[in-house]
Amino acid sequence: MDFGHVWTAMVTPFDSKGKLDLDAGANLIDHLITTGTDALVVAGTTGESPTLSAKEKEELFRFVITYTNKRVPVILGTGTNDTASSVAMSKQATALGADGIMAVVPYYNRPSQTGMFAHFKEIAASVSLPVMLYNVPHRTGAHMLPETVIALSQLPNITALKEASGDLEQMAAIIEQTDEDFFVYSGDDSMALPALSIGAHGVVSVASHVIGEQMQELVTAFKTGEIERAAQLHRFLLPKMKALFLAPNPVCVKHILKQTGVDAGATRMPLISLSPEEEVLVESFFS
């Protein structure tokens, strides 16, 4: 899964009636590719995956793969809190031509570490695609421990981790105890540089929707040894990264995208649009 260093966790575009808007999706994909995105992650947290039906996911997956047309790799979010459904969707992703899949720690069920291992092992065994694990405990209610990740990394096609716990010690332990061809990505924009400093490969980014070129510059500066430049960029961009989470993700990033002429529509309920006061506050960080 060496698909570059800045992956975008792509928002799902909706029209004014809350339906999938694939025309807007085409505009969004072109925007992302031309502003520094190395790979697209579709139907993850930022893509509002819990609100997408199985039929909508298939339609979205098919469209993104077709429209992207190999310009950048496409990783499809196929993980759910049901192993059988996750396996079925992962097989579908393979048939559609995905470059990889991302599978989140099962939410709501709160499985044991042994249960998590069994869940991901079954998903990985069902496909030949590379699999990215996704640990985001503040959303799922379940935290995947380093030893579980390390054990899973020994399976042949589990090749990456999106780590969104914000725990640098956990990231360091995983990086230290996995093979060189297992890649750890920060799942938080604000942790991108700290994660890179301990050996992470890159970031699965929300902010890259609107500051993609700067995110790419930050990572490139670090990778080429311009550490002070990377630190300066991190400090400069940090308020913008934080501003995108002043309301539940992806409410803010969809709003700022619209302000920049890339309209991906609003979010689906129960996420609601920003109030006028919130709009002014979020926009102030990007003016």
Coordinates of C-alpha atoms in Angstrom, one line a residue:
M1 CA 0.0 0.0 0.0
D2 CA 2.8 2.4 -0.9
F3 CA 0.3 4.8 -2.6
G4 CA 2.0 8.0 -1.6
H5 CA 2.0 10.1 1.6
V6 CA -1.2 12.3 1.5
W7 CA -4.4 10.4 1.1
T8 CA -7.7 12.2 1.2
A9 CA -10.6 10.8 3.2
M10 CA -13.1 12.0 0.6
V11 CA -16.4 13.5 1.5
T12 CA -19.5 12.0 -0.2
P13 CA -21.2 14.6 -2.4
F14 CA -25.0 15.0 -2.0
D15 CA -27.5 17.1 -3.9
S16 CA -30.0 19.5 -2.4
K17 CA -32.3 16.5 -1.7
G18 CA -29.6 14.5 0.0
K19 CA -29.1 12.1 -2.9
L20 CA -25.7 11.0 -4.3
D21 CA -24.5 13.8 -6.7
L22 CA -22.0 12.1 -9.0
D23 CA -21.6 15.2 -11.2
A24 CA -20.4 17.0 -8.1
G25 CA -18.3 14.0 -7.3
A26 CA -16.5 14.4 -10.7
N27 CA -15.6 18.0 -9.9
L28 CA -14.5 17.0 -6.4
I29 CA -12.2 14.2 -7.6
D30 CA -10.6 16.5 -10.2
H31 CA -10.0 19.1 -7.5
L32 CA -8.4 16.7 -5.1
I33 CA -6.1 15.2 -7.7
T34 CA -4.9 18.6 -8.9
T35 CA -4.3 19.9 -5.4
G36 CA -1.9 17.2 -4.0
T37 CA -3.9 14.1 -3.2
D38 CA -1.9 10.9 -3.8
A39 CA -4.8 8.5 -3.1
L40 CA -8.6 8.6 -2.4
V41 CA -10.3 6.9 0.5
V42 CA -14.0 6.5 -0.2
A43 CA -16.8 5.9 2.2
G44 CA -14.9 6.3 5.4
T45 CA -15.8 8.5 8.4
T46 CA -15.5 11.7 6.4
G47 CA -17.6 10.1 3.6
E48 CA -20.5 9.6 6.1
S49 CA -20.4 5.9 5.5
P50 CA -23.0 5.0 8.2
T51 CA -25.6 7.0 6.3
L52 CA -24.9 5.2 3.0
S53 CA -27.0 2.3 1.9
A54 CA -25.3 -0.8 0.4
K55 CA -26.8 0.2 -3.0
E56 CA -25.4 3.8 -2.6
K57 CA -22.0 2.5 -1.7
E58 CA -21.9 0.3 -4.8
E59 CA -22.9 3.2 -7.0
L60 CA -20.4 5.5 -5.4
F61 CA -17.6 2.9 -5.5
R62 CA -18.2 2.2 -9.2
F63 CA -18.3 5.8 -10.1
V64 CA -15.1 6.8 -8.3
I65 CA -13.1 3.9 -9.7
T66 CA -14.4 4.6 -13.2
Y67 CA -14.0 8.4 -13.1
T68 CA -10.6 8.4 -11.4
N69 CA -9.4 6.0 -14.2
K70 CA -6.2 5.1 -12.5
R71 CA -5.0 8.7 -12.0
V72 CA -4.6 7.9 -8.3
P73 CA -5.2 4.8 -6.3
V74 CA -8.7 4.3 -4.9
I75 CA -9.2 2.6 -1.5
L76 CA -12.7 1.7 -0.6
G77 CA -14.1 1.7 2.9
T78 CA -15.7 -1.7 3.3
G79 CA -15.5 -2.2 7.0
T80 CA -18.7 -2.4 9.1
N81 CA -19.6 -3.8 12.6
D82 CA -20.7 -7.0 10.9
T83 CA -18.0 -9.3 9.6
A84 CA -20.2 -11.0 7.0
S85 CA -21.3 -7.7 5.5
S86 CA -17.7 -6.5 5.5
V87 CA -16.5 -9.6 3.7
A88 CA -19.3 -9.2 1.1
M89 CA -18.5 -5.5 0.5
S90 CA -14.7 -6.3 0.3
K91 CA -15.4 -8.9 -2.4
Q92 CA -17.5 -6.3 -4.2
A93 CA -14.7 -3.8 -4.0
T94 CA -12.4 -6.4 -5.6
A95 CA -14.8 -7.0 -8.5
L96 CA -15.2 -3.3 -9.1
G97 CA -11.4 -2.8 -9.4
A98 CA -10.4 -1.1 -6.2
D99 CA -6.7 -0.7 -5.4
G100 CA -7.2 -1.5 -1.8
I101 CA -9.8 -1.6 1.0
M102 CA -10.0 0.0 4.4
A103 CA -11.7 -1.8 7.3
V104 CA -12.6 0.0 10.5
V105 CA -12.6 -1.6 14.0
P106 CA -16.1 -2.9 14.5
Y107 CA -18.2 -0.2 16.1
Y108 CA -21.0 -0.5 18.7
N109 CA -20.3 -4.3 19.3
R110 CA -17.1 -3.5 21.2
P111 CA -15.4 -6.9 20.4
S112 CA -12.4 -8.2 22.3
Q113 CA -8.9 -8.1 20.9
T114 CA -9.3 -11.7 19.9
G115 CA -12.6 -10.9 18.2
M116 CA -11.0 -8.0 16.3
F117 CA -8.2 -10.3 15.1
A118 CA -10.8 -12.8 13.9
H119 CA -12.8 -10.1 12.2
F120 CA -9.9 -8.6 10.2
K121 CA -8.4 -12.0 9.4
E122 CA -11.7 -13.1 7.8
I123 CA -11.9 -9.9 5.7
A124 CA -8.3 -10.2 4.6
A125 CA -8.7 -13.9 3.7
S126 CA -11.7 -13.2 1.5
V127 CA -9.8 -10.9 -0.9
S128 CA -6.4 -10.5 -2.6
L129 CA -6.5 -6.7 -2.2
P130 CA -4.2 -4.9 0.3
V131 CA -6.1 -4.1 3.5
M132 CA -5.7 -1.0 5.6
L133 CA -6.8 -1.4 9.2
Y134 CA -8.5 1.7 10.7
N135 CA -8.3 2.3 14.5
V136 CA -10.5 5.2 15.6
P137 CA -11.6 4.4 19.2
H138 CA -13.4 7.7 20.0
R139 CA -15.9 6.8 17.2
T140 CA -16.1 3.0 17.5
G141 CA -16.0 2.7 21.3
A142 CA -13.3 0.0 20.9
H143 CA -9.6 0.4 20.9
M144 CA -7.3 -1.9 18.9
L145 CA -4.1 -2.5 20.9
P146 CA -0.6 -2.5 19.4
E147 CA -0.2 -6.3 19.9
T148 CA -3.4 -6.9 17.8
V149 CA -2.2 -4.7 15.0
I150 CA 1.3 -6.3 15.1
A151 CA -0.2 -9.8 14.9
L152 CA -2.5 -8.8 12.0
S153 CA 0.4 -7.3 10.1
Q154 CA 1.8 -10.8 9.7
L155 CA -1.1 -11.7 7.5
P156 CA 0.1 -11.3 3.9
N157 CA -2.4 -8.7 2.6
I158 CA -2.9 -6.6 5.7
T159 CA -0.3 -3.9 4.8
A160 CA -1.3 -0.6 6.4
L161 CA -2.9 1.1 9.4
K162 CA -4.8 4.3 9.7
E163 CA -4.2 5.2 13.3
A164 CA -6.6 7.8 14.6
S165 CA -6.2 7.3 18.4
G166 CA -3.8 10.2 18.6
D167 CA -1.5 8.0 20.7
L168 CA 2.1 8.5 19.5
E169 CA 3.4 5.8 21.9
Q170 CA 1.0 3.3 20.3
M171 CA 2.1 4.4 16.8
A172 CA 5.8 4.1 17.8
A173 CA 5.3 0.6 19.2
I174 CA 3.5 -0.6 16.0
I175 CA 6.1 1.0 13.7
E176 CA 9.0 -0.5 15.7
Q177 CA 7.5 -4.0 15.8
T178 CA 6.1 -4.4 12.2
D179 CA 8.0 -5.1 9.0
E180 CA 9.2 -2.2 6.8
D181 CA 6.5 -2.9 4.2
F182 CA 3.7 -2.3 6.8
F183 CA 2.8 1.4 6.6
V184 CA 1.3 3.4 9.4
Y185 CA -0.6 6.6 8.5
S186 CA -1.8 9.2 10.9
G187 CA -5.6 9.4 10.9
D188 CA -5.5 13.0 12.2
D189 CA -4.2 16.0 10.3
S190 CA -2.9 17.7 13.4
M191 CA -0.8 14.6 14.2
A192 CA 0.7 14.2 10.8
L193 CA 4.1 15.8 11.5
P194 CA 4.5 14.2 15.0
A195 CA 3.6 10.8 13.4
L196 CA 6.0 11.3 10.6
S197 CA 8.8 12.2 13.1
I198 CA 8.5 8.7 14.6
G199 CA 8.3 6.8 11.3
A200 CA 4.8 7.0 10.0
H201 CA 4.5 6.9 6.2
G202 CA 1.9 9.6 5.8
V203 CA -1.5 10.9 6.6
V204 CA -5.1 10.1 5.7
S205 CA -6.3 13.7 5.6
V206 CA -9.5 15.7 5.8
A207 CA -7.7 19.0 5.5
S208 CA -6.3 18.0 2.1
H209 CA -9.8 18.9 0.7
V210 CA -8.9 22.5 1.1
I211 CA -5.2 22.8 1.8
G212 CA -4.0 19.8 -0.1
E213 CA -1.0 21.4 -1.7
Q214 CA 0.2 22.7 1.7
M215 CA -0.3 19.3 3.2
Q216 CA 1.8 17.8 0.4
E217 CA 4.4 20.5 0.9
L218 CA 4.6 19.7 4.7
V219 CA 5.1 16.0 4.1
T220 CA 7.6 16.6 1.3
A221 CA 9.6 19.0 3.4
F222 CA 9.9 16.5 6.2
K223 CA 10.8 13.6 3.9
T224 CA 13.5 15.6 2.2
G225 CA 15.1 16.7 5.5
E226 CA 13.8 20.3 5.7
I227 CA 12.6 19.7 9.2
E228 CA 12.3 23.4 10.2
R229 CA 10.3 24.1 7.1
A230 CA 8.0 21.2 7.9
A231 CA 7.6 22.5 11.5
Q232 CA 6.8 26.0 10.3
L233 CA 4.1 24.7 7.9
H234 CA 2.7 22.5 10.7
R235 CA 2.4 25.5 13.0
F236 CA 0.9 27.6 10.3
L237 CA -1.6 25.0 9.2
L238 CA -2.6 23.7 12.6
P239 CA -5.4 26.4 13.2
K240 CA -6.9 25.5 9.9
M241 CA -6.8 21.8 10.6
K242 CA -8.4 22.4 14.0
A243 CA -11.1 24.7 12.5
L244 CA -12.3 21.9 10.3
F245 CA -13.4 20.0 13.4
L246 CA -15.2 22.8 15.2
A247 CA -18.4 20.9 14.3
P248 CA -18.7 17.2 13.7
N249 CA -16.8 16.0 10.7
P250 CA -17.4 16.6 7.7
V251 CA -19.7 19.6 8.3
C252 CA -17.0 22.2 8.3
V253 CA -14.9 20.8 5.4
K254 CA -18.0 20.6 3.2
H255 CA -18.8 24.2 4.1
I256 CA -15.3 25.4 3.2
L257 CA -15.3 23.4 0.0
K258 CA -18.4 25.2 -1.1
Q259 CA -16.9 28.5 -0.3
T260 CA -14.0 27.6 -2.6
G261 CA -16.3 26.7 -5.5
V262 CA -16.2 22.9 -5.0
D263 CA -19.7 22.2 -3.8
A264 CA -20.2 18.7 -2.3
G265 CA -23.5 19.6 -0.8
A266 CA -24.5 19.4 2.9
T267 CA -24.2 16.5 5.3
R268 CA -26.9 14.0 6.0
M269 CA -28.8 14.1 9.3
P270 CA -28.2 13.6 12.2
L271 CA -25.3 15.9 11.1
I272 CA -26.6 19.4 10.5
S273 CA -25.3 22.5 8.8
L274 CA -23.3 25.2 10.6
S275 CA -25.2 28.1 12.1
P276 CA -24.5 31.6 10.7
E277 CA -22.3 32.3 13.6
E278 CA -20.4 29.1 13.2
E279 CA -20.0 29.8 9.5
V280 CA -18.3 33.1 10.2
L281 CA -16.0 31.5 12.7
V282 CA -14.9 28.6 10.5
E283 CA -14.5 30.9 7.5
S284 CA -12.3 33.2 9.5
F285 CA -9.5 30.6 9.5
F286 CA -9.5 30.4 5.7
S287 CA -9.8 34.1 4.7

